[in-house]
Structures are given as C-alpha cells and as structure tokens.
Short mmCIF file of C-alpha atoms in Angstrom, two decimals:
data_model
loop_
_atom_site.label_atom_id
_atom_site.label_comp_id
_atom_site.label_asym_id
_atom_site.label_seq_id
_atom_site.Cartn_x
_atom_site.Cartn_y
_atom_site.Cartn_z
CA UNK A 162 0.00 0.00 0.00
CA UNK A 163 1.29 3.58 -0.93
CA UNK A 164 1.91 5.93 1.42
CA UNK A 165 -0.90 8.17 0.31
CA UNK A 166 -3.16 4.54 0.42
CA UNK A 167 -1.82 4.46 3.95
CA UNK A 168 -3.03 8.04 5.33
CA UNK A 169 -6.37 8.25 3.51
CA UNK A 170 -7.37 4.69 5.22
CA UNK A 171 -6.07 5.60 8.71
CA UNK A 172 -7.89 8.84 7.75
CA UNK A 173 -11.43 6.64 7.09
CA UNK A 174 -11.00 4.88 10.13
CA UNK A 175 -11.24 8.16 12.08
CA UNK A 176 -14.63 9.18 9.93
CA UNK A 177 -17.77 9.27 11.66
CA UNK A 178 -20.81 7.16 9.69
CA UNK A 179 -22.34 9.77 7.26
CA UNK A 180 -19.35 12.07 7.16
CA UNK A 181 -18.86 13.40 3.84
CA UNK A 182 -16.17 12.21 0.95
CA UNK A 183 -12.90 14.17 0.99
CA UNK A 184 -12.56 16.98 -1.14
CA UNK A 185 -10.68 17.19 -4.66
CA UNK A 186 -8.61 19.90 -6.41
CA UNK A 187 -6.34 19.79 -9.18
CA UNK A 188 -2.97 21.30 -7.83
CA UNK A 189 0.59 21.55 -9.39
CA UNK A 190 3.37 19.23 -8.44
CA UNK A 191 6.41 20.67 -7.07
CA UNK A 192 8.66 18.25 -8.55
CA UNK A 193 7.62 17.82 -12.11
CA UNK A 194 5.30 20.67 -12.38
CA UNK A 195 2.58 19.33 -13.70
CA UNK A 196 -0.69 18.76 -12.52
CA UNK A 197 -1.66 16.78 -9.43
CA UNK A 198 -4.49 15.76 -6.92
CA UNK A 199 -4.47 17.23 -3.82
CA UNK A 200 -7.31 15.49 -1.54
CA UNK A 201 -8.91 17.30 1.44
CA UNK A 202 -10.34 15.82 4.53
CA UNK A 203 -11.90 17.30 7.65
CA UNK A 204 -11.42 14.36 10.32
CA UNK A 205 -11.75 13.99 14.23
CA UNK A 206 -9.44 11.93 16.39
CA UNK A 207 -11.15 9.88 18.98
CA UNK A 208 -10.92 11.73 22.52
CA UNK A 209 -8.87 14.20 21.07
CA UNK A 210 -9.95 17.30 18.35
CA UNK A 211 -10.48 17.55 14.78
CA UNK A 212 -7.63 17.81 12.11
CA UNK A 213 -7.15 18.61 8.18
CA UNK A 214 -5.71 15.69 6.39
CA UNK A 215 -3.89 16.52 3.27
CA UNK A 216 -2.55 13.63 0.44
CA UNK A 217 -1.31 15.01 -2.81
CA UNK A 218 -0.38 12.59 -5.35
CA UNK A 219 0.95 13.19 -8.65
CA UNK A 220 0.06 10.63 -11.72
CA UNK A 221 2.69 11.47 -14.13
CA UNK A 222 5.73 11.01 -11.75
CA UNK A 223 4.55 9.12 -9.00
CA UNK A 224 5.44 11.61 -5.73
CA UNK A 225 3.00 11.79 -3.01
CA UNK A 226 3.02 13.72 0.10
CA UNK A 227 0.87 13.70 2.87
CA UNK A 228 0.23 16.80 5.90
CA UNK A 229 -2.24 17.27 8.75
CA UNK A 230 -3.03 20.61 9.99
CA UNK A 231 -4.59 21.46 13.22
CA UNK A 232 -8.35 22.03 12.30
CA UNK A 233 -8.49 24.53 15.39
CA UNK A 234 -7.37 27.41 17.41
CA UNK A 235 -3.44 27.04 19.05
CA UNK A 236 -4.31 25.67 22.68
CA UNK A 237 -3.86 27.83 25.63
CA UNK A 238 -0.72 25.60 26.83
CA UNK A 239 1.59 22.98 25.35
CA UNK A 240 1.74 19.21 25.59
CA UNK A 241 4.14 17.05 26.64
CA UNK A 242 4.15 13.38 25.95
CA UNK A 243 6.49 10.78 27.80
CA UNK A 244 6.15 7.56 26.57
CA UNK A 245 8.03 4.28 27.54
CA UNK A 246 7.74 1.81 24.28
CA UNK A 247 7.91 -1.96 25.33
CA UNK A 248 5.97 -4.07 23.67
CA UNK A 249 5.74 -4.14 19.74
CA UNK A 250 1.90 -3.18 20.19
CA UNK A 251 3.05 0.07 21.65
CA UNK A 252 4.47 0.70 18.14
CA UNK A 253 1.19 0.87 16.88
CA UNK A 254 -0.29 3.63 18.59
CA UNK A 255 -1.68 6.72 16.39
CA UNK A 256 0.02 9.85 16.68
CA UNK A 257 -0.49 13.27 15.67
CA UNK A 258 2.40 15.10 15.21
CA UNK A 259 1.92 18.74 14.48
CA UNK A 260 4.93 20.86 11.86
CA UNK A 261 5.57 22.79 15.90
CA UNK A 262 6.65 19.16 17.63
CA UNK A 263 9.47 18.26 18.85
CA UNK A 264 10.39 14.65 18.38
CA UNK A 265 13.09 12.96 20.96
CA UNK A 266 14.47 9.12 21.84
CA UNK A 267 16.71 9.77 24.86
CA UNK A 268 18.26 6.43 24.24
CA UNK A 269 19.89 7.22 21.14
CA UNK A 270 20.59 10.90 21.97
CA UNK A 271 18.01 11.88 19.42
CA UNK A 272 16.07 14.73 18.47
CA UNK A 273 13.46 15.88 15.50
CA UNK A 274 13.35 19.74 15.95
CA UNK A 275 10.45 21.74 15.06
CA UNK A 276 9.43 22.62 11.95
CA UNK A 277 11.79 20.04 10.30
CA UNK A 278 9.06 17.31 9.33
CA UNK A 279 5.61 17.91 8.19
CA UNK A 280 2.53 17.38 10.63
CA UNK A 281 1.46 13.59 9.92
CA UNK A 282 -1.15 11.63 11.44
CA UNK A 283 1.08 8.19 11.56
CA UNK A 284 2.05 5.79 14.61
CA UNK A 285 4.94 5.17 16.82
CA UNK A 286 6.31 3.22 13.85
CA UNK A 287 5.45 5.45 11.41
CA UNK A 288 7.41 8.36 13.41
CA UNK A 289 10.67 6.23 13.13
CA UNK A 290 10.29 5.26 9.50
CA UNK A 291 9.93 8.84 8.47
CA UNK A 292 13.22 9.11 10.73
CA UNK A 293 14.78 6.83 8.89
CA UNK A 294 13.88 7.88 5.73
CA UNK A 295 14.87 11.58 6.29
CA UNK A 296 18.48 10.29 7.45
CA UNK A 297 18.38 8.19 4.15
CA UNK A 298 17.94 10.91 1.92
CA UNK A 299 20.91 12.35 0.90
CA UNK A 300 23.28 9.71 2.07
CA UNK A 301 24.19 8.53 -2.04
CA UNK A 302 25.89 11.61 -2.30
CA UNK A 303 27.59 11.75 1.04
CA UNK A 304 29.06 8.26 0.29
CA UNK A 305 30.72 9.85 -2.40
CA UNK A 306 32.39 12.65 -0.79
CA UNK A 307 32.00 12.08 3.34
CA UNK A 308 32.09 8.55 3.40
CA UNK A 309 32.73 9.14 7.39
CA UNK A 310 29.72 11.14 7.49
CA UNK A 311 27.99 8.84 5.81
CA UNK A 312 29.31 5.42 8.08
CA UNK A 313 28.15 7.09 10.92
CA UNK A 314 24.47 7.41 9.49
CA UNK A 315 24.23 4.19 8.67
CA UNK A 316 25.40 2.86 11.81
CA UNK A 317 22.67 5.12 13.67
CA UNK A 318 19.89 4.72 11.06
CA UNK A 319 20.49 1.00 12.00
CA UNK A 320 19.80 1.67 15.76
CA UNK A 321 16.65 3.49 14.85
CA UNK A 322 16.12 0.26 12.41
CA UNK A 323 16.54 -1.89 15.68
CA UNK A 324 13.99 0.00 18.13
CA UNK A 325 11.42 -1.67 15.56
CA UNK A 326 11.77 -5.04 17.28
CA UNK A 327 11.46 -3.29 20.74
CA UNK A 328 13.96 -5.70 21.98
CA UNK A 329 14.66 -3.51 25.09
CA UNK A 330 12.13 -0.59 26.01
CA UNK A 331 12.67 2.50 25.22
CA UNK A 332 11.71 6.57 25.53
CA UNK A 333 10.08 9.08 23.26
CA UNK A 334 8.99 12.27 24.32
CA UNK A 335 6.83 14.61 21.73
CA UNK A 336 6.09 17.82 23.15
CA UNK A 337 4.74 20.69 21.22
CA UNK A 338 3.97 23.83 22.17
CA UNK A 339 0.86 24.40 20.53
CA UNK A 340 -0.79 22.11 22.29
CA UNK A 341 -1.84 20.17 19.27
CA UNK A 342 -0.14 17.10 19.05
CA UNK A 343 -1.54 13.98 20.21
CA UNK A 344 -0.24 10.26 21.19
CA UNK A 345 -2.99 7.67 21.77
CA UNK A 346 -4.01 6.07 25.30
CA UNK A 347 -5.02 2.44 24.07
CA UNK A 348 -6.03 1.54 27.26
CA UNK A 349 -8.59 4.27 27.74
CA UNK A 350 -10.55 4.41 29.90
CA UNK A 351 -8.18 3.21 32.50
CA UNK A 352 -5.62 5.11 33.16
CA UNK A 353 -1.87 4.67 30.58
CA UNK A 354 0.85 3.31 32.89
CA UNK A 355 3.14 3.74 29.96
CA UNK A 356 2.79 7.56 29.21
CA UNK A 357 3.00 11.02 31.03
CA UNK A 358 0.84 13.61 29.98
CA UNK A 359 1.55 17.41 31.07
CA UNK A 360 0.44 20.07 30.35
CA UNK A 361 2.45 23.21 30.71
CA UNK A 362 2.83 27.19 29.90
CA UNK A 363 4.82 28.28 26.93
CA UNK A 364 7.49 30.51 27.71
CA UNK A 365 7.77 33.95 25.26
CA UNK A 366 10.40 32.17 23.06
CA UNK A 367 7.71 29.42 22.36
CA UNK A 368 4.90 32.04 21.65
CA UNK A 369 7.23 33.70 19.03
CA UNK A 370 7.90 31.04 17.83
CA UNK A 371 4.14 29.84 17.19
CA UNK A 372 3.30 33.55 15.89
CA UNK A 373 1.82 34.66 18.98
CA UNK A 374 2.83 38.19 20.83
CA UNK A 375 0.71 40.56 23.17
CA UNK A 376 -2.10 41.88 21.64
CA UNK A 377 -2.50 45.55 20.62
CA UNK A 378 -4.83 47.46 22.69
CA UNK A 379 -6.48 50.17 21.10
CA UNK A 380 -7.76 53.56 22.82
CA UNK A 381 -10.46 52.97 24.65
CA UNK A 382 -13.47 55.43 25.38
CA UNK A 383 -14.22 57.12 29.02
CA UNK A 384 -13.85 53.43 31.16
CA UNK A 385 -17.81 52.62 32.89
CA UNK A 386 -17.96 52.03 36.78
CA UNK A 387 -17.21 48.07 36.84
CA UNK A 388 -20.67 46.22 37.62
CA UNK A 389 -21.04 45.53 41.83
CA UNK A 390 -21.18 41.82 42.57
CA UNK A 391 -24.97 42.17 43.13
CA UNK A 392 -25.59 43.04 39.64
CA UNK A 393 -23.13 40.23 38.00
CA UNK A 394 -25.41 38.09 40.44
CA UNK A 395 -28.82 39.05 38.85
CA UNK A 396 -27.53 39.53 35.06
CA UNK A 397 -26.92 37.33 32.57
CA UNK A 398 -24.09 38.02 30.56
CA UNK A 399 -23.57 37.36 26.37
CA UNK A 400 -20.79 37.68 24.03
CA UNK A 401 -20.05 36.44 20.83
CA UNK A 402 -17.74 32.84 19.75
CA UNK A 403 -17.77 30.33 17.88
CA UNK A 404 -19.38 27.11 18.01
CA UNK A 405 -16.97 24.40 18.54
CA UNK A 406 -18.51 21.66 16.14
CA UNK A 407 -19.42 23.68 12.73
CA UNK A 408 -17.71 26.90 13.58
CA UNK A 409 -20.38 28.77 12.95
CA UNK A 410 -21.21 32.14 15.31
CA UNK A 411 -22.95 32.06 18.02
CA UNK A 412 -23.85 33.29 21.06
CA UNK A 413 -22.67 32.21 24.82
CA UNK A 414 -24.61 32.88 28.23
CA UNK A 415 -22.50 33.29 31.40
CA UNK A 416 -23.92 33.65 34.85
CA UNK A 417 -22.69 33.72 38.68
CA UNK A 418 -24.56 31.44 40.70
CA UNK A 419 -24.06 30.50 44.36
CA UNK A 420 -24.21 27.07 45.31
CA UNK A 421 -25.82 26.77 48.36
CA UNK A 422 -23.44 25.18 51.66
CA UNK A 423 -20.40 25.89 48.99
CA UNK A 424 -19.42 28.81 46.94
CA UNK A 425 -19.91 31.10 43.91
CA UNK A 426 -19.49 29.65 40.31
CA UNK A 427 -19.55 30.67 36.99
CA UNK A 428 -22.46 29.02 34.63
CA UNK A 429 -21.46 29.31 30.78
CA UNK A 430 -24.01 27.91 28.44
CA UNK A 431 -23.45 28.19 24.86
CA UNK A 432 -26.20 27.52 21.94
CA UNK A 433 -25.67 27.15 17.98
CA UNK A 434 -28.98 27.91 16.01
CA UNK A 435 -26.55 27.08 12.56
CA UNK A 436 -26.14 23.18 13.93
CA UNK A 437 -28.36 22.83 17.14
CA UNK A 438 -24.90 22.08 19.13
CA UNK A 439 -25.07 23.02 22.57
CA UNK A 440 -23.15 22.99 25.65
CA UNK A 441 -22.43 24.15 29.46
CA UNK A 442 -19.29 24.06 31.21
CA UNK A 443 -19.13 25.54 34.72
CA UNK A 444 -16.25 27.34 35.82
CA UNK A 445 -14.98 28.24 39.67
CA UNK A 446 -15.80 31.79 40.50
CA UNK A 447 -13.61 31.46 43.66
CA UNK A 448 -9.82 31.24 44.43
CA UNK A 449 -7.58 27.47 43.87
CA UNK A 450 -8.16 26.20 47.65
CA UNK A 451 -5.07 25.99 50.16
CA UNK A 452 -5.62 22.44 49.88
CA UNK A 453 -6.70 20.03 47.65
CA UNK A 454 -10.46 17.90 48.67
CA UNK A 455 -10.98 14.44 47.67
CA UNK A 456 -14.76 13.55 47.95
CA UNK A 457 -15.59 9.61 48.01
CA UNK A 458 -19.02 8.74 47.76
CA UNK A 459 -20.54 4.98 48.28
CA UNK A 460 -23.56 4.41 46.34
CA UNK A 461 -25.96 2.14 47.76
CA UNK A 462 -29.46 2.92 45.98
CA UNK A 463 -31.16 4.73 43.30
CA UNK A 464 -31.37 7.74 45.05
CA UNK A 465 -27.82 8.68 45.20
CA UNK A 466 -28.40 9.52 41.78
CA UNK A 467 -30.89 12.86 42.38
CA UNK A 468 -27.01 14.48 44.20
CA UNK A 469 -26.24 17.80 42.85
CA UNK A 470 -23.05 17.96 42.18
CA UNK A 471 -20.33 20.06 40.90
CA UNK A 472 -17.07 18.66 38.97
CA UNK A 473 -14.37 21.45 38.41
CA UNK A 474 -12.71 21.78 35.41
CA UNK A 475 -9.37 20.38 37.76
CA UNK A 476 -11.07 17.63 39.45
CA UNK A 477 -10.20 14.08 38.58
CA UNK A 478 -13.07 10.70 38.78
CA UNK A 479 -12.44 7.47 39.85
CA UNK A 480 -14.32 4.22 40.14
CA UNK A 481 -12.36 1.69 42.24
CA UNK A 482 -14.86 -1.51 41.14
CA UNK A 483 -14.28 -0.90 37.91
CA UNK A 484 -10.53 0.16 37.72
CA UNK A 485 -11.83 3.43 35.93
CA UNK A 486 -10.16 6.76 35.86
CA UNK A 487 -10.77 10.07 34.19
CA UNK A 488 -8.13 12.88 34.43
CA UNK A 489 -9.23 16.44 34.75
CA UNK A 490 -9.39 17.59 31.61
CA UNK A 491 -11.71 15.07 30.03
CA UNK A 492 -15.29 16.47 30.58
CA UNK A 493 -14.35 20.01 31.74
CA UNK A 494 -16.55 21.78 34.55
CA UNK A 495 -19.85 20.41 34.94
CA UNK A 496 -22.96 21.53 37.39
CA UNK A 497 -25.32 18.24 37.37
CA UNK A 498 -26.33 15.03 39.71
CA UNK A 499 -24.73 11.93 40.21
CA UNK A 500 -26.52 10.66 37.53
CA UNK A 501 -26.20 13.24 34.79
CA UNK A 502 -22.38 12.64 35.21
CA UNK A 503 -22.81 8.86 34.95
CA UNK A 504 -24.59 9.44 31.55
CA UNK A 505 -21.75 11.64 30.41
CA UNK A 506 -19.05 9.56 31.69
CA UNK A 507 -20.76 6.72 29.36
CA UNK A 508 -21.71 8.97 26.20
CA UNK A 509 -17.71 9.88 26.44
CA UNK A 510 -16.55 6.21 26.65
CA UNK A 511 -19.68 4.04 24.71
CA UNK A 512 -22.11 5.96 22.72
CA UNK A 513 -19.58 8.31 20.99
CA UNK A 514 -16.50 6.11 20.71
CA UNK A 515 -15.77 5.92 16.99
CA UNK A 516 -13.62 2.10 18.19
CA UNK A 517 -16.40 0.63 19.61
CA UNK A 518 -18.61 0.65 15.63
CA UNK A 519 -17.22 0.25 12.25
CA UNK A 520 -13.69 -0.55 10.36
CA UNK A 521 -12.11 1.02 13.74
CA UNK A 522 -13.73 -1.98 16.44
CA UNK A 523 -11.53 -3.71 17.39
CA UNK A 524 -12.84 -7.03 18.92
CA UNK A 525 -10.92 -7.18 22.19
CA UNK A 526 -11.38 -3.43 23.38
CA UNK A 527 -15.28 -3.01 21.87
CA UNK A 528 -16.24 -5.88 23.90
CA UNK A 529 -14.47 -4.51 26.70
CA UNK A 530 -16.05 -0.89 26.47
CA UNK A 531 -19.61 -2.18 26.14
CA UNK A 532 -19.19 -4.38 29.39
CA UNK A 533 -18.30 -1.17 30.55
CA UNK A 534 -21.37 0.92 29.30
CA UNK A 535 -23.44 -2.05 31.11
CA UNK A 536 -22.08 -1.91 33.90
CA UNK A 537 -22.47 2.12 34.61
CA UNK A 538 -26.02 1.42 33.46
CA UNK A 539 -26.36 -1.02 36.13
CA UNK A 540 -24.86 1.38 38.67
CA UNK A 541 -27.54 4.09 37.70
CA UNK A 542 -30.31 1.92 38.34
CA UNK A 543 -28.81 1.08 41.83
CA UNK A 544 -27.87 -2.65 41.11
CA UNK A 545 -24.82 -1.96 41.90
CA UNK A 546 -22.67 -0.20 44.80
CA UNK A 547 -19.34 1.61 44.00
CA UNK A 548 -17.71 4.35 45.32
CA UNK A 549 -17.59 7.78 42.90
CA UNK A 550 -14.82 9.61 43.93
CA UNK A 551 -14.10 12.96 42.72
CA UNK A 552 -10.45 14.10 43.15
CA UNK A 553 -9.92 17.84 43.25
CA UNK A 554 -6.66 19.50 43.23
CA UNK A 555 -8.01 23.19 43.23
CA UNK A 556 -10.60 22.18 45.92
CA UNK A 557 -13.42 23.49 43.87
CA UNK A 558 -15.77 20.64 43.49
CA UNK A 559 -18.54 19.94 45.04
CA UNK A 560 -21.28 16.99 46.48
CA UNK A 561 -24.37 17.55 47.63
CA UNK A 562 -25.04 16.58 51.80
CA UNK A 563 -28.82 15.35 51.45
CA UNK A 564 -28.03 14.48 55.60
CA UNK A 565 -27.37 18.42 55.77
CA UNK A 566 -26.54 19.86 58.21
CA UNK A 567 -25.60 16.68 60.17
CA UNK A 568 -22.79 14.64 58.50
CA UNK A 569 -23.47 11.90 55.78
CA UNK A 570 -22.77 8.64 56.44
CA UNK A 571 -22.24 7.52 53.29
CA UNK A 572 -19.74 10.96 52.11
CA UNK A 573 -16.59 11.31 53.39
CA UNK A 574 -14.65 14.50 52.49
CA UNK A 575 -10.86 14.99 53.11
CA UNK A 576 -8.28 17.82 52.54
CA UNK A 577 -4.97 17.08 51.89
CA UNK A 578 -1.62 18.91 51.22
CA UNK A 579 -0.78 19.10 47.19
CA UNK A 580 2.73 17.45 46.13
CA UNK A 581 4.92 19.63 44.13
CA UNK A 582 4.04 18.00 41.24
CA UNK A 583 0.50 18.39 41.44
CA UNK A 584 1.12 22.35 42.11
CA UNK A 585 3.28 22.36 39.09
CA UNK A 586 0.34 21.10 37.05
CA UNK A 587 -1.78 23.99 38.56
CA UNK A 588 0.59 26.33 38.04
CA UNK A 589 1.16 27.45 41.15
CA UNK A 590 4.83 27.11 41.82
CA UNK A 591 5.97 30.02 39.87
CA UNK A 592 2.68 31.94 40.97
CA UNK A 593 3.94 34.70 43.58
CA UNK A 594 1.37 36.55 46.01
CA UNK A 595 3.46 38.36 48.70
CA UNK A 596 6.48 40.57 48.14
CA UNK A 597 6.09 41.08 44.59
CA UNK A 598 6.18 44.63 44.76
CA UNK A 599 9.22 44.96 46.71
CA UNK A 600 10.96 42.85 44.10
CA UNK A 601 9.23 45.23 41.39
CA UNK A 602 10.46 48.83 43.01
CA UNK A 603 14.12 47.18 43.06
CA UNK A 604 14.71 45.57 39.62
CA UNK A 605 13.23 48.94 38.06
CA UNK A 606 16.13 50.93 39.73
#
C-alpha cells in the first residue's frame, strides 16, 4: 500500500458514519510541475480534536506527500508526551504530530526539531520510518564525498532500524507547544501506565515562535464604573464565539450562581442555532483552595443519583470496582447530579466512541467498552454499589449533603496537602502573592 493509500485509510478509520467524501482539487506538483491531486479531509481523532488531512499525489511522476493541519485554534498551553515503548503493540499507537513538535528518543541521543518534518497523522512506527527515511535521503551523495559522514548514518539509522523489534524498552517524548499534538491512550478508559501527559505554559520564546505576541490594545473610550457583585449576580451576561462543532457564530450565556453550603461559580451555556450544538461548562468563580479535597461517595441505591453535584474543570473521577479513571481535563466543569455525570461519563466512553462501531472496532477493546457501558447502566439503576470519587486538586468541586446539616454517612470528604508535582500542574509554583512589589520597586532601579 502507498503511502498516500496508507493516510487516507487511517484517515477513514477516524470518519464518523455519514461524514462526507474528501474533497478534490487539481494542484501543481512541485517536482515535475505538472498537474496533481491534492485530496482534502476534515477528520476527528477519537478523545482528542479535529484535524485537516492533506494527500497530494501526482500521476505522471509518482510523488506523493501527505500533511495534517490542526483544524483549530493554538491551545492555551503545550503538551508534553512521555512515553516508555515496550511491547511491539506500543508501536502501533496513532500519533499526531503537528509541523511545531518536537520529536526525541533519549536512548539514542536523538532529536526531530520543530518545523523540520511535516505534521502527519502516523504511529509510533510510522514516526521512526519517516526518521529513517529523512536520514536516508541524501546519504548517495555523502558516500561519495564524506564517506565518514555517511558510516556514521548508517550505523545510527540501524539503531533506529533496531527500536522496531522493541527488543529492550525505550523513551520518546513529543512535546509541542501548541498544544496540538496527540499520542494515543489504548487503554482508555483506565488510566496509561506507559505515558505522562503534562500540560504546561509556553514561555515567550515558544509564543514567538508559534506567531503569537501581546495583543494591541487600542484607545479605549471614558472606562464605565465596573458592575457591583450584586448586579453580575442578577444579570446574565452574552458575548459572541464560535461554536466548537461547525464553527459557525454564536452566542454564549455566562452567569454567577451561588451554590448553596459551597461557593460562587460561573455558569457558561453556549447555543448554535446554525447546527443545534449546545453545551455548558461551569467554571470556579472562587480562588484554587489551600488544599486540595478528595470527595468519596458509596452508592448504595437509586437515590444517590438525584445528588447535585459540581465537577471542576481540575477535578479528577475514579471508580475503584471498575478500575476506571478520568483525568481532569476530560469532561471540563460540569454543574449536574450523580446521575447526569454517569450518563456523560458513558456517552464519552460508549455511545460516541468511533472504536467501539465500524472498520475502527476492534474485537478485544469493543467488547471490553460495552461491558463497561453495562455496567455504569447497572450502577444508575442502583444494582450496583461503588464508590464515585471525585479528586480535586483546586478544591473546587462539590457533592451535595442530602443528611445536611448533620454529616453523611455515606460521604466522606478529606483535605490534603498538594505534592509539588500536582502544584506544578496547577501552576502554582511560579505563581507569587506576597512581596512582589518589593521585588518590582528594586529591579526597576
């Protein structure tokens, strides 16, 4: 199979049922100039965002090349992938690899710097092979006049040659700081052993280098009296975006709202008359807590599911019965019961999991995620107890006491001290609150 073959049926496999055919334009061929195809397709990764895949193949004298392109905005941090290869099936995880990546195997003291390589949508494999093929490129002619040079590459394009067979494990760390690359969890929903994900802030070097630089401000008119908390409380507020599955403007509510026996948060609700898409996310509209909470909940009937509860945007879920963990990030902040998180948790995993239908199933893992659908189904209709636990390392999460104000027996609520990691992934290690202003007055003398 061609490469071009390759891409456009790793593409498919990606496609939801219905989607439409990729699009077609004649375009010229930078090596012969002459006319090529150059095929178009608007794709989504499973769990992860939606991407442009681009083949171009030329009939007359055979050269293809294929590119994905990030299909959305540049994220608001970068991503940093640490994986530990061991098995050969690791080898065959897909990747997205955005133009911005970096690329390194700490084994072999190498590195793929940005903006070297195209972005691909390819696999572990797929990310040495093109390796191996860049090294391979020129190395006719440097046999000819640096046949040193030229030894050398061959004796490292066999090491890369070698990490193929995964005879010993080994590293490779992809971090880009757009935010858009992408390395898949094959073990989802449990959590990957095998890879580190983190999330971090760029630093001013990386938003040069991405394009991005402070905004210009323009002259404002005579500034309005900022609206008294009373007045946020009672209003709702609008402004413009755009909606995240056709793109299309629209409109999005916001809203302070006090939880009762917790604190203040921020209701966004967002409708799109162009599609019908709509969603809510709630966000905290109080400070990251001096210590983290971790609420564990043991369901024993039906009724567990009428809780209100509130799931920060920073808050972790666990299910200890059925080995299941979802990091922070997953469902973003959500106001709802016990239940309406359930459903989620099993619309995210089993109704809109393009692996569990189609050319993507895979025996093995859709029988595994259906058994899993079943069994949260089975936990909403009380047949079964577990313990939700909702892991929050801001503190801002919330479940509802239906024993208030005497203490629930079947709730327990603790508060523990962050680790420096966990800080680090809030941000809050280079945040500075006291003393900043002495520091200020002397470095501007």
């Amino acid at each position: 199979m061609s490469t071009i073959e390759s891409t456009e049926a790793r593409g498919a496999a990606f496609k939801d049922i219905g989607e439409e055919q990729p699009d077609e334009m004649e375009s010229l061929c930078m090596r012969c100039y002459r006319n090529g195809m150059t095929r178009l397709l608007l794709t989504k990764i499973p769990f992860f965002k939606e991407i442009i895949v681009s083949s171009f193949k030329c009939d007359e004298c055979g050269w293809a090349n294929t590119e994905i392109q990030s299909a959305g905005r540049i994220q608001d941090q970068g991503v940093h992938y640490v994986l530990s290869v061991r098995t050969k099936q690791d080898l065959d995880r897909e990747v997205v690899k955005m133009d911005s990546a970096t690329t390194r195997i700490p084994d072999l003291d190498f590195e793929i710097p940005p903006y070297t390589q195209k972005g691909a949508l390819t696999t572990i494999e797929g990310l040495i092979m093109r390796a191996i093929a860049g090294l391979e490129q020129d190395q006719a002619a440097r046999r000819e006049k640096e046949q040193d040079v030229a030894a050398k590459i061959d004796e490292f394009i066999g090491k890369l040659e070698k990490l193929k067979e995964v005879d010993s494990p080994f590293t490779l760390i992809i971090d880009d700081p757009s935010g858009n690359s992408f390395v898949e969890n094959p073990s989802f929903p449990q959590k990957d052993e095998a890879m580190t994900v983190t999330h971090y802030k760029r630093s001013t070097e990386q938003d040069t280098m991405l394009g991005l630089g402070p905004e210009d401000h323009e002259a404002e008119p005579e500034e309005t009296p900022p609206a008294t908390l009373d007045e946020l409380r009672n209003e709702v507020l609008q402004f413009g975006t755009n909606c995240p599955e056709c793109n299309s403007p629209a409109n999005t509510n916001m809203k302070l709202v006090q939880i009762p026996h917790f604190k203040e948060v921020i209701i966004m609700a967002t409708n799109c008359d162009t599609c019908g898409h709509r969603t809510n996310e709630v966000k905290s509209g109080g400070a990251i807590e001096a210590r983290a909470t971790r609420i564990t909940l043991r369901i024993t009937d039906s009724s567990d599911m009428t809780r209100d509860l509130l799931k920060s945007e920073t808050c972790n879920i666990y299910i200890p019965e059925l080995e299941f963990e979802l990091g922070m990030g997953a469902l973003g902040g959500k106001f709802t019961t016990v239940e309406g998180l359930l459903k989620d948790i099993r619309d995210l995993i089993v109704v809109k999991n393009p692996f569990t239908v189609g050319d993507s199933s895979i025996p093995g893992r859709a029988e595994k995620i259906q058994e899993f659908g079943r069994k949260l189904d089975q936990i909403i209709e009380g047949k079964m107890e577990v313990h939700l636990v909702l892991d929050d390392l801001a503190g801002n999460s919330y479940l509802q006491n239906v024993y208030a104000p005497e203490e629930d027996p079947e709730m327990k609520v603790e508060h523990y001290e962050r680790s420096f990691e966990q800080n680090e992934e809030l941000g809050l290690n280079d945040m500075k609150t006291e003393g900043y202003e002495v520091e200020a007055e002397s470095s501007s003398r």
